[in-house]
mmCIF file of C-alpha atoms and ligand atoms in Angstrom:
data_model
loop_
_atom_site.group_PDB
_atom_site.id
_atom_site.type_symbol
_atom_site.label_atom_id
_atom_site.label_comp_id
_atom_site.label_asym_id
_atom_site.label_seq_id
_atom_site.Cartn_x
_atom_site.Cartn_y
_atom_site.Cartn_z
ATOM 1 C CA UNK A 10 -53.717 -66.720 140.316
ATOM 2 C CA UNK A 11 -55.953 -65.766 137.457
ATOM 3 C CA UNK A 12 -59.615 -66.542 137.951
ATOM 4 C CA UNK A 13 -61.435 -67.402 134.746
ATOM 5 C CA UNK A 14 -65.216 -67.584 134.431
ATOM 6 C CA UNK A 15 -66.255 -69.733 131.471
ATOM 7 C CA UNK A 16 -69.956 -69.538 130.510
ATOM 8 C CA UNK A 17 -71.198 -72.339 128.267
ATOM 9 C CA UNK A 18 -69.083 -75.193 129.153
ATOM 10 C CA UNK A 19 -71.140 -77.871 127.381
ATOM 11 C CA UNK A 20 -71.268 -76.338 123.944
ATOM 12 C CA UNK A 21 -68.877 -77.407 121.214
ATOM 13 C CA UNK A 22 -66.585 -74.459 121.800
ATOM 14 C CA UNK A 23 -67.036 -74.209 125.614
ATOM 15 C CA UNK A 24 -66.176 -77.856 125.989
ATOM 16 C CA UNK A 25 -62.810 -77.341 124.260
ATOM 17 C CA UNK A 26 -62.269 -74.133 126.166
ATOM 18 C CA UNK A 27 -62.490 -75.900 129.514
ATOM 19 C CA UNK A 28 -59.302 -77.844 128.483
ATOM 20 C CA UNK A 29 -57.387 -75.077 126.861
ATOM 21 C CA UNK A 30 -58.057 -72.386 129.516
ATOM 22 C CA UNK A 31 -56.995 -74.755 132.451
ATOM 23 C CA UNK A 32 -53.219 -73.938 132.170
ATOM 24 C CA UNK A 33 -53.948 -70.216 132.591
ATOM 25 C CA UNK A 34 -55.650 -70.248 136.029
ATOM 26 C CA UNK A 35 -58.522 -71.440 138.138
ATOM 27 C CA UNK A 36 -61.470 -71.990 135.767
ATOM 28 C CA UNK A 37 -65.040 -71.840 137.002
ATOM 29 C CA UNK A 38 -67.191 -73.312 134.175
ATOM 30 C CA UNK A 39 -70.924 -72.997 134.124
ATOM 31 C CA UNK A 40 -73.740 -73.844 131.812
ATOM 32 C CA UNK A 41 -77.529 -74.012 131.799
ATOM 33 C CA UNK A 42 -79.371 -74.698 134.158
ATOM 34 C CA UNK A 43 -76.754 -73.242 136.658
ATOM 35 C CA UNK A 44 -76.881 -70.108 134.648
ATOM 36 C CA UNK A 45 -79.873 -69.159 132.516
ATOM 37 C CA UNK A 46 -79.270 -66.539 129.738
ATOM 38 C CA UNK A 47 -83.098 -66.228 129.086
ATOM 39 C CA UNK A 48 -83.097 -64.507 132.420
ATOM 40 C CA UNK A 49 -80.356 -61.902 131.814
ATOM 41 C CA UNK A 50 -80.965 -60.074 135.152
ATOM 42 C CA UNK A 51 -79.874 -63.172 137.072
ATOM 43 C CA UNK A 52 -76.421 -63.131 135.572
ATOM 44 C CA UNK A 53 -75.031 -60.054 137.398
ATOM 45 C CA UNK A 54 -74.920 -61.548 140.907
ATOM 46 C CA UNK A 55 -73.838 -64.965 139.566
ATOM 47 C CA UNK A 56 -70.927 -63.449 137.670
ATOM 48 C CA UNK A 57 -69.857 -61.197 140.660
ATOM 49 C CA UNK A 58 -69.987 -64.242 143.029
ATOM 50 C CA UNK A 59 -67.077 -65.812 141.281
ATOM 51 C CA UNK A 60 -64.793 -62.643 141.365
ATOM 52 C CA UNK A 61 -63.335 -63.417 137.878
ATOM 53 C CA UNK A 62 -60.291 -61.686 136.397
ATOM 54 C CA UNK A 63 -61.648 -62.589 132.985
ATOM 55 C CA UNK A 64 -65.012 -63.737 131.625
ATOM 56 C CA UNK A 65 -65.298 -65.967 128.498
ATOM 57 C CA UNK A 66 -68.795 -66.256 126.970
ATOM 58 C CA UNK A 67 -69.335 -69.393 124.857
ATOM 59 C CA UNK A 68 -73.057 -69.391 125.512
ATOM 60 C CA UNK A 69 -75.354 -68.842 122.555
ATOM 61 C CA UNK A 70 -78.653 -69.801 120.938
ATOM 62 C CA UNK A 71 -77.284 -71.420 117.832
ATOM 63 C CA UNK A 72 -80.239 -73.110 116.232
ATOM 64 C CA UNK A 73 -80.525 -70.816 113.131
ATOM 65 C CA UNK A 74 -83.788 -72.211 111.874
ATOM 66 C CA UNK A 75 -85.605 -72.540 115.217
ATOM 67 C CA UNK A 76 -84.687 -68.899 116.005
ATOM 68 C CA UNK A 77 -87.081 -67.798 113.298
ATOM 69 C CA UNK A 78 -89.933 -68.814 115.630
ATOM 70 C CA UNK A 79 -88.161 -68.265 118.981
ATOM 71 C CA UNK A 80 -87.182 -64.632 118.397
ATOM 72 C CA UNK A 81 -87.576 -63.520 122.048
ATOM 73 C CA UNK A 82 -85.469 -66.422 123.363
ATOM 74 C CA UNK A 83 -82.691 -65.956 120.777
ATOM 75 C CA UNK A 84 -82.671 -62.091 121.441
ATOM 76 C CA UNK A 85 -82.480 -62.681 125.238
ATOM 77 C CA UNK A 86 -79.647 -65.179 125.030
ATOM 78 C CA UNK A 87 -77.604 -63.687 122.126
ATOM 79 C CA UNK A 88 -78.449 -60.026 122.704
ATOM 80 C CA UNK A 89 -79.788 -58.778 126.082
ATOM 81 C CA UNK A 90 -77.557 -61.162 128.197
ATOM 82 C CA UNK A 91 -74.432 -59.870 126.482
ATOM 83 C CA UNK A 92 -75.304 -56.389 127.532
ATOM 84 C CA UNK A 93 -75.650 -57.584 131.169
ATOM 85 C CA UNK A 94 -72.340 -59.422 130.988
ATOM 86 C CA UNK A 95 -70.591 -56.415 129.546
ATOM 87 C CA UNK A 96 -71.824 -54.285 132.470
ATOM 88 C CA UNK A 97 -70.930 -56.899 135.027
ATOM 89 C CA UNK A 98 -67.406 -57.314 133.474
ATOM 90 C CA UNK A 99 -66.937 -53.510 133.576
ATOM 91 C CA UNK A 100 -67.868 -53.380 137.264
ATOM 92 C CA UNK A 101 -65.337 -56.135 138.020
ATOM 93 C CA UNK A 102 -62.764 -54.581 135.782
ATOM 94 C CA UNK A 103 -62.462 -57.963 134.019
ATOM 95 C CA UNK A 104 -61.997 -58.261 130.278
ATOM 96 C CA UNK A 105 -64.910 -60.035 128.525
ATOM 97 C CA UNK A 106 -64.208 -62.405 125.660
ATOM 98 C CA UNK A 107 -67.258 -63.023 123.521
ATOM 99 C CA UNK A 108 -67.860 -65.055 120.388
ATOM 100 C CA UNK A 109 -69.975 -63.820 117.511
ATOM 101 C CA UNK A 110 -70.717 -65.063 113.949
ATOM 102 C CA UNK A 111 -70.201 -64.507 110.242
ATOM 103 C CA UNK A 112 -73.985 -64.441 110.018
ATOM 104 C CA UNK A 113 -74.007 -60.786 110.944
ATOM 105 C CA UNK A 114 -73.112 -60.259 107.218
ATOM 106 C CA UNK A 115 -75.575 -60.705 104.346
ATOM 107 C CA UNK A 116 -73.051 -62.690 102.266
ATOM 108 C CA UNK A 117 -73.028 -60.441 99.200
ATOM 109 C CA UNK A 118 -69.437 -59.330 99.561
ATOM 110 C CA UNK A 119 -67.187 -60.321 96.653
ATOM 111 C CA UNK A 120 -64.241 -61.323 98.844
ATOM 112 C CA UNK A 121 -63.648 -62.222 102.511
ATOM 113 C CA UNK A 122 -65.163 -59.929 105.110
ATOM 114 C CA UNK A 123 -63.083 -57.548 107.231
ATOM 115 C CA UNK A 124 -64.210 -56.254 110.639
ATOM 116 C CA UNK A 125 -65.222 -52.798 109.333
ATOM 117 C CA UNK A 126 -67.359 -54.141 106.565
ATOM 118 C CA UNK A 127 -71.071 -53.286 106.873
ATOM 119 C CA UNK A 128 -73.270 -55.738 108.739
ATOM 120 C CA UNK A 129 -76.678 -56.785 107.531
ATOM 121 C CA UNK A 130 -77.841 -60.014 109.068
ATOM 122 C CA UNK A 131 -80.425 -61.898 107.023
ATOM 123 C CA UNK A 132 -82.057 -64.019 109.726
ATOM 124 C CA UNK A 133 -83.119 -63.842 113.392
ATOM 125 C CA UNK A 134 -80.065 -65.623 114.666
ATOM 126 C CA UNK A 135 -77.704 -63.174 112.837
ATOM 127 C CA UNK A 136 -79.731 -60.218 114.063
ATOM 128 C CA UNK A 137 -79.680 -61.516 117.712
ATOM 129 C CA UNK A 138 -75.941 -62.030 117.549
ATOM 130 C CA UNK A 139 -75.444 -58.525 116.220
ATOM 131 C CA UNK A 140 -77.672 -57.207 119.027
ATOM 132 C CA UNK A 141 -75.202 -58.881 121.441
ATOM 133 C CA UNK A 142 -72.162 -57.259 119.647
ATOM 134 C CA UNK A 143 -73.845 -53.897 119.874
ATOM 135 C CA UNK A 144 -74.638 -54.253 123.519
ATOM 136 C CA UNK A 145 -70.969 -55.127 124.354
ATOM 137 C CA UNK A 146 -69.708 -52.262 122.181
ATOM 138 C CA UNK A 147 -72.118 -49.902 124.021
ATOM 139 C CA UNK A 148 -71.671 -51.047 127.591
ATOM 140 C CA UNK A 149 -68.256 -52.793 127.600
ATOM 141 C CA UNK A 150 -64.878 -51.334 128.800
ATOM 142 C CA UNK A 151 -62.463 -54.088 127.906
ATOM 143 C CA UNK A 152 -63.542 -56.832 125.557
ATOM 144 C CA UNK A 153 -62.822 -58.925 122.553
ATOM 145 C CA UNK A 154 -65.698 -59.862 120.178
ATOM 146 C CA UNK A 155 -64.358 -62.784 118.159
ATOM 147 C CA UNK A 156 -66.442 -63.539 115.077
ATOM 148 C CA UNK A 157 -66.052 -67.035 113.897
ATOM 149 C CA UNK A 158 -67.534 -69.083 111.007
ATOM 150 C CA UNK A 159 -68.742 -72.633 110.257
ATOM 151 C CA UNK A 160 -67.699 -74.026 113.644
ATOM 152 C CA UNK A 161 -67.331 -77.799 113.865
ATOM 153 C CA UNK A 162 -66.322 -80.433 116.362
ATOM 154 C CA UNK A 163 -66.318 -84.146 116.427
ATOM 155 C CA UNK A 164 -68.500 -84.178 119.600
ATOM 156 C CA UNK A 165 -71.686 -82.790 118.192
ATOM 157 C CA UNK A 166 -73.632 -83.511 115.113
ATOM 158 C CA UNK A 167 -72.139 -80.724 113.028
ATOM 159 C CA UNK A 168 -71.638 -80.551 109.286
ATOM 160 C CA UNK A 169 -68.529 -82.734 109.331
ATOM 161 C CA UNK A 170 -70.264 -85.612 111.027
ATOM 162 C CA UNK A 171 -73.441 -85.208 108.925
ATOM 163 C CA UNK A 172 -71.396 -85.495 105.714
ATOM 164 C CA UNK A 173 -69.662 -88.570 106.977
ATOM 165 C CA UNK A 174 -72.977 -90.036 107.884
ATOM 166 C CA UNK A 175 -74.577 -89.201 104.591
ATOM 167 C CA UNK A 176 -71.593 -90.757 102.723
ATOM 168 C CA UNK A 177 -72.238 -94.079 104.538
ATOM 169 C CA UNK A 178 -75.983 -94.117 103.862
ATOM 170 C CA UNK A 179 -76.649 -92.902 100.472
ATOM 171 C CA UNK A 180 -74.983 -93.323 97.111
ATOM 172 C CA UNK A 181 -75.446 -89.770 95.871
ATOM 173 C CA UNK A 182 -75.219 -86.463 97.846
ATOM 174 C CA UNK A 183 -76.334 -83.104 96.688
ATOM 175 C CA UNK A 184 -74.407 -80.174 98.254
ATOM 176 C CA UNK A 185 -74.698 -76.438 97.733
ATOM 177 C CA UNK A 186 -72.090 -74.531 95.896
ATOM 178 C CA UNK A 187 -73.517 -71.066 96.685
ATOM 179 C CA UNK A 188 -72.647 -70.878 100.370
ATOM 180 C CA UNK A 189 -69.092 -70.037 101.148
ATOM 181 C CA UNK A 190 -67.413 -69.673 104.504
ATOM 182 C CA UNK A 191 -64.312 -70.381 106.583
ATOM 183 C CA UNK A 192 -64.611 -73.814 108.310
ATOM 184 C CA UNK A 193 -63.388 -73.562 111.872
ATOM 185 C CA UNK A 194 -62.341 -76.414 114.229
ATOM 186 C CA UNK A 195 -63.764 -75.645 117.694
ATOM 187 C CA UNK A 196 -60.688 -77.291 119.220
ATOM 188 C CA UNK A 197 -58.197 -75.113 117.379
ATOM 189 C CA UNK A 198 -60.302 -71.962 118.098
ATOM 190 C CA UNK A 199 -60.268 -72.796 121.744
ATOM 191 C CA UNK A 200 -56.449 -73.226 121.562
ATOM 192 C CA UNK A 201 -55.888 -69.873 119.819
ATOM 193 C CA UNK A 202 -58.254 -68.196 122.241
ATOM 194 C CA UNK A 203 -56.266 -69.543 125.206
ATOM 195 C CA UNK A 204 -52.930 -68.532 123.557
ATOM 196 C CA UNK A 205 -54.258 -64.968 122.969
ATOM 197 C CA UNK A 206 -55.284 -64.872 126.686
ATOM 198 C CA UNK A 207 -51.809 -65.914 127.703
ATOM 199 C CA UNK A 208 -50.567 -62.906 125.751
ATOM 200 C CA UNK A 209 -53.092 -60.726 127.694
ATOM 201 C CA UNK A 210 -52.100 -62.264 131.031
ATOM 202 C CA UNK A 211 -48.453 -61.325 130.312
ATOM 203 C CA UNK A 212 -49.076 -57.828 128.972
ATOM 204 C CA UNK A 213 -51.938 -56.760 131.265
ATOM 205 C CA UNK A 214 -55.527 -55.732 130.842
ATOM 206 C CA UNK A 215 -54.580 -52.159 129.799
ATOM 207 C CA UNK A 216 -52.761 -53.634 126.792
ATOM 208 C CA UNK A 217 -56.062 -55.513 125.878
ATOM 209 C CA UNK A 218 -58.118 -52.373 126.512
ATOM 210 C CA UNK A 219 -56.155 -50.497 123.852
ATOM 211 C CA UNK A 220 -56.949 -53.351 121.451
ATOM 212 C CA UNK A 221 -60.549 -53.934 122.487
ATOM 213 C CA UNK A 222 -63.011 -54.412 119.620
ATOM 214 C CA UNK A 223 -64.220 -56.874 117.098
ATOM 215 C CA UNK A 224 -61.930 -59.366 115.487
ATOM 216 C CA UNK A 225 -62.416 -62.176 112.885
ATOM 217 C CA UNK A 226 -61.098 -65.577 113.988
ATOM 218 C CA UNK A 227 -61.767 -68.486 111.761
ATOM 219 C CA UNK A 228 -60.135 -71.280 109.815
ATOM 220 C CA UNK A 229 -57.688 -69.854 107.252
ATOM 221 C CA UNK A 230 -58.962 -69.792 103.723
ATOM 222 C CA UNK A 231 -62.406 -70.178 102.076
ATOM 223 C CA UNK A 232 -64.607 -73.084 101.093
ATOM 224 C CA UNK A 233 -68.081 -73.689 99.533
ATOM 225 C CA UNK A 234 -70.230 -76.215 101.299
ATOM 226 C CA UNK A 235 -69.490 -78.355 98.228
ATOM 227 C CA UNK A 236 -65.761 -78.051 98.569
ATOM 228 C CA UNK A 237 -65.892 -78.665 102.371
ATOM 229 C CA UNK A 238 -67.928 -81.840 101.839
ATOM 230 C CA UNK A 239 -65.463 -83.114 99.130
ATOM 231 C CA UNK A 240 -62.540 -82.449 101.466
ATOM 232 C CA UNK A 241 -64.174 -84.172 104.390
ATOM 233 C CA UNK A 242 -64.808 -87.324 102.274
ATOM 234 C CA UNK A 243 -61.282 -87.313 100.864
ATOM 235 C CA UNK A 244 -59.767 -86.998 104.387
ATOM 236 C CA UNK A 245 -62.114 -89.564 105.981
ATOM 237 C CA UNK A 246 -59.776 -92.057 107.684
ATOM 238 C CA UNK A 247 -62.399 -94.882 107.105
ATOM 239 C CA UNK A 248 -63.182 -94.147 103.423
ATOM 240 C CA UNK A 249 -63.806 -97.890 102.846
ATOM 241 C CA UNK A 250 -67.149 -97.435 104.749
ATOM 242 C CA UNK A 251 -68.446 -94.815 102.314
ATOM 243 C CA UNK A 252 -71.045 -95.909 99.840
ATOM 244 C CA UNK A 253 -71.396 -92.537 98.176
ATOM 245 C CA UNK A 254 -70.153 -92.415 94.476
ATOM 246 C CA UNK A 255 -71.238 -89.079 93.375
ATOM 247 C CA UNK A 256 -71.472 -85.589 94.989
ATOM 248 C CA UNK A 257 -73.693 -83.358 92.925
ATOM 249 C CA UNK A 258 -73.707 -79.589 92.975
ATOM 250 C CA UNK A 259 -76.815 -77.844 94.176
ATOM 251 C CA UNK A 260 -78.056 -74.314 95.143
ATOM 252 C CA UNK A 261 -79.540 -73.126 98.414
ATOM 253 C CA UNK A 262 -83.032 -72.731 96.817
ATOM 254 C CA UNK A 263 -83.021 -76.526 96.344
ATOM 255 C CA UNK A 264 -83.215 -76.959 100.083
ATOM 256 C CA UNK A 265 -85.632 -74.351 101.474
ATOM 257 C CA UNK A 266 -85.048 -73.645 105.233
ATOM 258 C CA UNK A 267 -86.990 -71.366 107.650
ATOM 259 C CA UNK A 268 -83.951 -69.098 107.962
ATOM 260 C CA UNK A 269 -82.243 -67.533 104.936
ATOM 261 C CA UNK A 270 -78.489 -68.244 104.781
ATOM 262 C CA UNK A 271 -75.972 -65.681 103.517
ATOM 263 C CA UNK A 272 -73.987 -66.566 100.469
ATOM 264 C CA UNK A 273 -70.303 -65.780 101.003
ATOM 265 C CA UNK A 274 -69.318 -65.183 104.683
ATOM 266 C CA UNK A 275 -65.659 -66.131 104.684
ATOM 267 C CA UNK A 276 -63.673 -64.036 107.213
ATOM 268 C CA UNK A 277 -60.422 -62.100 106.810
ATOM 269 C CA UNK A 278 -58.494 -62.725 110.015
ATOM 270 C CA UNK A 279 -55.469 -60.468 109.395
ATOM 271 C CA UNK A 280 -56.465 -57.972 112.123
ATOM 272 C CA UNK A 281 -56.306 -60.575 114.849
ATOM 273 C CA UNK A 282 -52.880 -61.825 113.540
ATOM 274 C CA UNK A 283 -51.565 -58.210 113.609
ATOM 275 C CA UNK A 284 -52.729 -57.792 117.313
ATOM 276 C CA UNK A 285 -51.778 -61.230 118.761
ATOM 277 C CA UNK A 286 -49.369 -62.732 116.258
ATOM 278 C CA UNK A 287 -51.581 -65.735 115.942
ATOM 279 C CA UNK A 288 -53.553 -67.272 113.046
ATOM 280 C CA UNK A 289 -55.570 -70.453 112.622
ATOM 281 C CA UNK A 290 -54.065 -72.943 110.185
ATOM 282 C CA UNK A 291 -55.452 -73.487 106.769
ATOM 283 C CA UNK A 292 -59.038 -75.093 107.230
ATOM 284 C CA UNK A 293 -57.943 -78.192 105.279
ATOM 285 C CA UNK A 294 -55.054 -78.848 107.555
ATOM 286 C CA UNK A 295 -57.166 -78.372 110.744
ATOM 287 C CA UNK A 296 -59.784 -80.641 109.287
ATOM 288 C CA UNK A 297 -57.092 -83.360 108.579
ATOM 289 C CA UNK A 298 -55.982 -83.133 112.197
ATOM 290 C CA UNK A 299 -59.514 -83.439 113.483
ATOM 291 C CA UNK A 300 -60.407 -86.458 111.399
ATOM 292 C CA UNK A 301 -57.178 -88.323 112.028
ATOM 293 C CA UNK A 302 -57.102 -87.598 115.830
HETATM 294 N N1 NAP B 8 -71.887 -73.324 115.465
HETATM 295 C C1 NAP B 8 -71.479 -72.566 114.386
HETATM 296 O O1 NAP B 8 -71.374 -73.014 113.211
HETATM 297 C C2 NAP B 8 -70.988 -71.148 114.793
HETATM 298 C C3 NAP B 8 -70.639 -70.395 113.700
HETATM 299 C C4 NAP B 8 -70.289 -69.066 113.882
HETATM 300 C C5 NAP B 8 -70.174 -68.603 115.240
HETATM 301 N N2 NAP B 8 -70.669 -69.424 116.210
HETATM 302 C C6 NAP B 8 -70.584 -68.761 117.532
HETATM 303 O O2 NAP B 8 -69.620 -69.542 118.206
HETATM 304 C C7 NAP B 8 -70.046 -69.541 119.654
HETATM 305 C C8 NAP B 8 -69.909 -70.983 120.144
HETATM 306 O O3 NAP B 8 -70.905 -71.755 119.404
HETATM 307 P P1 NAP B 8 -71.142 -73.301 119.586
HETATM 308 O O4 NAP B 8 -71.316 -73.942 118.249
HETATM 309 O O5 NAP B 8 -70.096 -73.829 120.506
HETATM 310 O O6 NAP B 8 -72.521 -73.251 120.336
HETATM 311 P P2 NAP B 8 -73.272 -74.541 121.019
HETATM 312 O O7 NAP B 8 -72.520 -75.745 120.776
HETATM 313 O O8 NAP B 8 -74.766 -74.414 120.542
HETATM 314 O O9 NAP B 8 -73.264 -74.146 122.554
HETATM 315 C C9 NAP B 8 -73.886 -73.071 123.108
HETATM 316 C C10 NAP B 8 -73.913 -73.219 124.668
HETATM 317 O O10 NAP B 8 -74.767 -72.252 125.151
HETATM 318 C C11 NAP B 8 -75.618 -72.966 126.092
HETATM 319 N N3 NAP B 8 -76.934 -72.380 126.286
HETATM 320 C C12 NAP B 8 -78.005 -72.384 125.483
HETATM 321 N N4 NAP B 8 -78.987 -71.697 125.923
HETATM 322 C C13 NAP B 8 -78.665 -71.305 127.193
HETATM 323 C C14 NAP B 8 -79.228 -70.582 128.257
HETATM 324 N N5 NAP B 8 -80.547 -70.197 128.176
HETATM 325 N N6 NAP B 8 -78.550 -70.313 129.349
HETATM 326 C C15 NAP B 8 -77.298 -70.661 129.480
HETATM 327 N N7 NAP B 8 -76.659 -71.387 128.554
HETATM 328 C C16 NAP B 8 -77.301 -71.710 127.364
HETATM 329 C C17 NAP B 8 -75.833 -74.352 125.555
HETATM 330 O O11 NAP B 8 -76.203 -75.187 126.526
HETATM 331 P P3 NAP B 8 -77.136 -76.522 126.098
HETATM 332 O O12 NAP B 8 -76.273 -77.393 125.239
HETATM 333 O O13 NAP B 8 -77.537 -77.091 127.417
HETATM 334 O O14 NAP B 8 -78.247 -75.921 125.307
HETATM 335 C C18 NAP B 8 -74.384 -74.659 125.060
HETATM 336 O O15 NAP B 8 -73.494 -75.041 126.233
HETATM 337 C C19 NAP B 8 -71.363 -68.953 119.788
HETATM 338 O O16 NAP B 8 -71.192 -67.542 120.128
HETATM 339 C C20 NAP B 8 -71.988 -68.925 118.222
HETATM 340 O O17 NAP B 8 -72.817 -67.968 118.012
HETATM 341 C C21 NAP B 8 -70.978 -70.597 116.014
#
């Protein structure tokens, strides 16, 4: 029986992973305050106590703007704790599956980003996530670092639910056209992650070790925030409740935020498909499934 340790069970991705990992083995799922990533040194004995065959880390400090003033906390959770986990996983000979972000890039690329494109995070969150990647690359033995982008679920107040709310409360919406990404359903990302782990379970951890590294795993295709909002509204199953009549294009400078956002961070996921024969569906199709579920 495979023993799976899932860290971050309450987050949007972690919640979905609890369900999708269950068929693969016995899942021990933890979250704050049972585990506290701001105290990285406490993680080693806690991880060892569960004797996992595989460790999945869905914990993260994800408040991009707040991170600008909580630098130490963001670095501890997204950076240092990942190094501790990588070392613990190595001692236990257990693969570590970790999630990272498109915000490690500066967004100035002309097309979609590949794994070996140069990183250059623009904000504290992106820097702290890159710190976590570097720690796993330095200390890990067997790992997957899965970079995803524009994650949403219907459980948390993410972009999709915000757009639906705005459309019901205001006649005009202004949405930026100069931020481009790969919208990703947390539910489908959790499903693909579990399917990839089923491949690993069948082929063995040596097979994974040969393929260890960074992979991009996000909704297929590219959208600007503007196109994403338009599509959310057109797929809204309760369109009759919308009072919005106009969506107006805007630019990021119209909405100053504490953290700078990168421009284009859409992700090319071909490497993951070559390794695991799996690919997320086009983001529009995933969104349709989420909104009509
Ligand atoms: N959200 C996005 O748009 C996005 C985009 C690209 C990549 N990603 C990456 O995808 C992964 C999953 O993101 P997500 O959106 O599912 O994140 P999320 O919803 O914010 O969940 C993060 C989880 O980490 C937990 N956590 C926070 N601080 C902790 C601490 N000190 N100790 C232990 N646990 C703590 C949270 O618990 P509480 O709820 O109790 O705080 C929550 O369960 C992350 O690696 C993230 O960087 C996200």
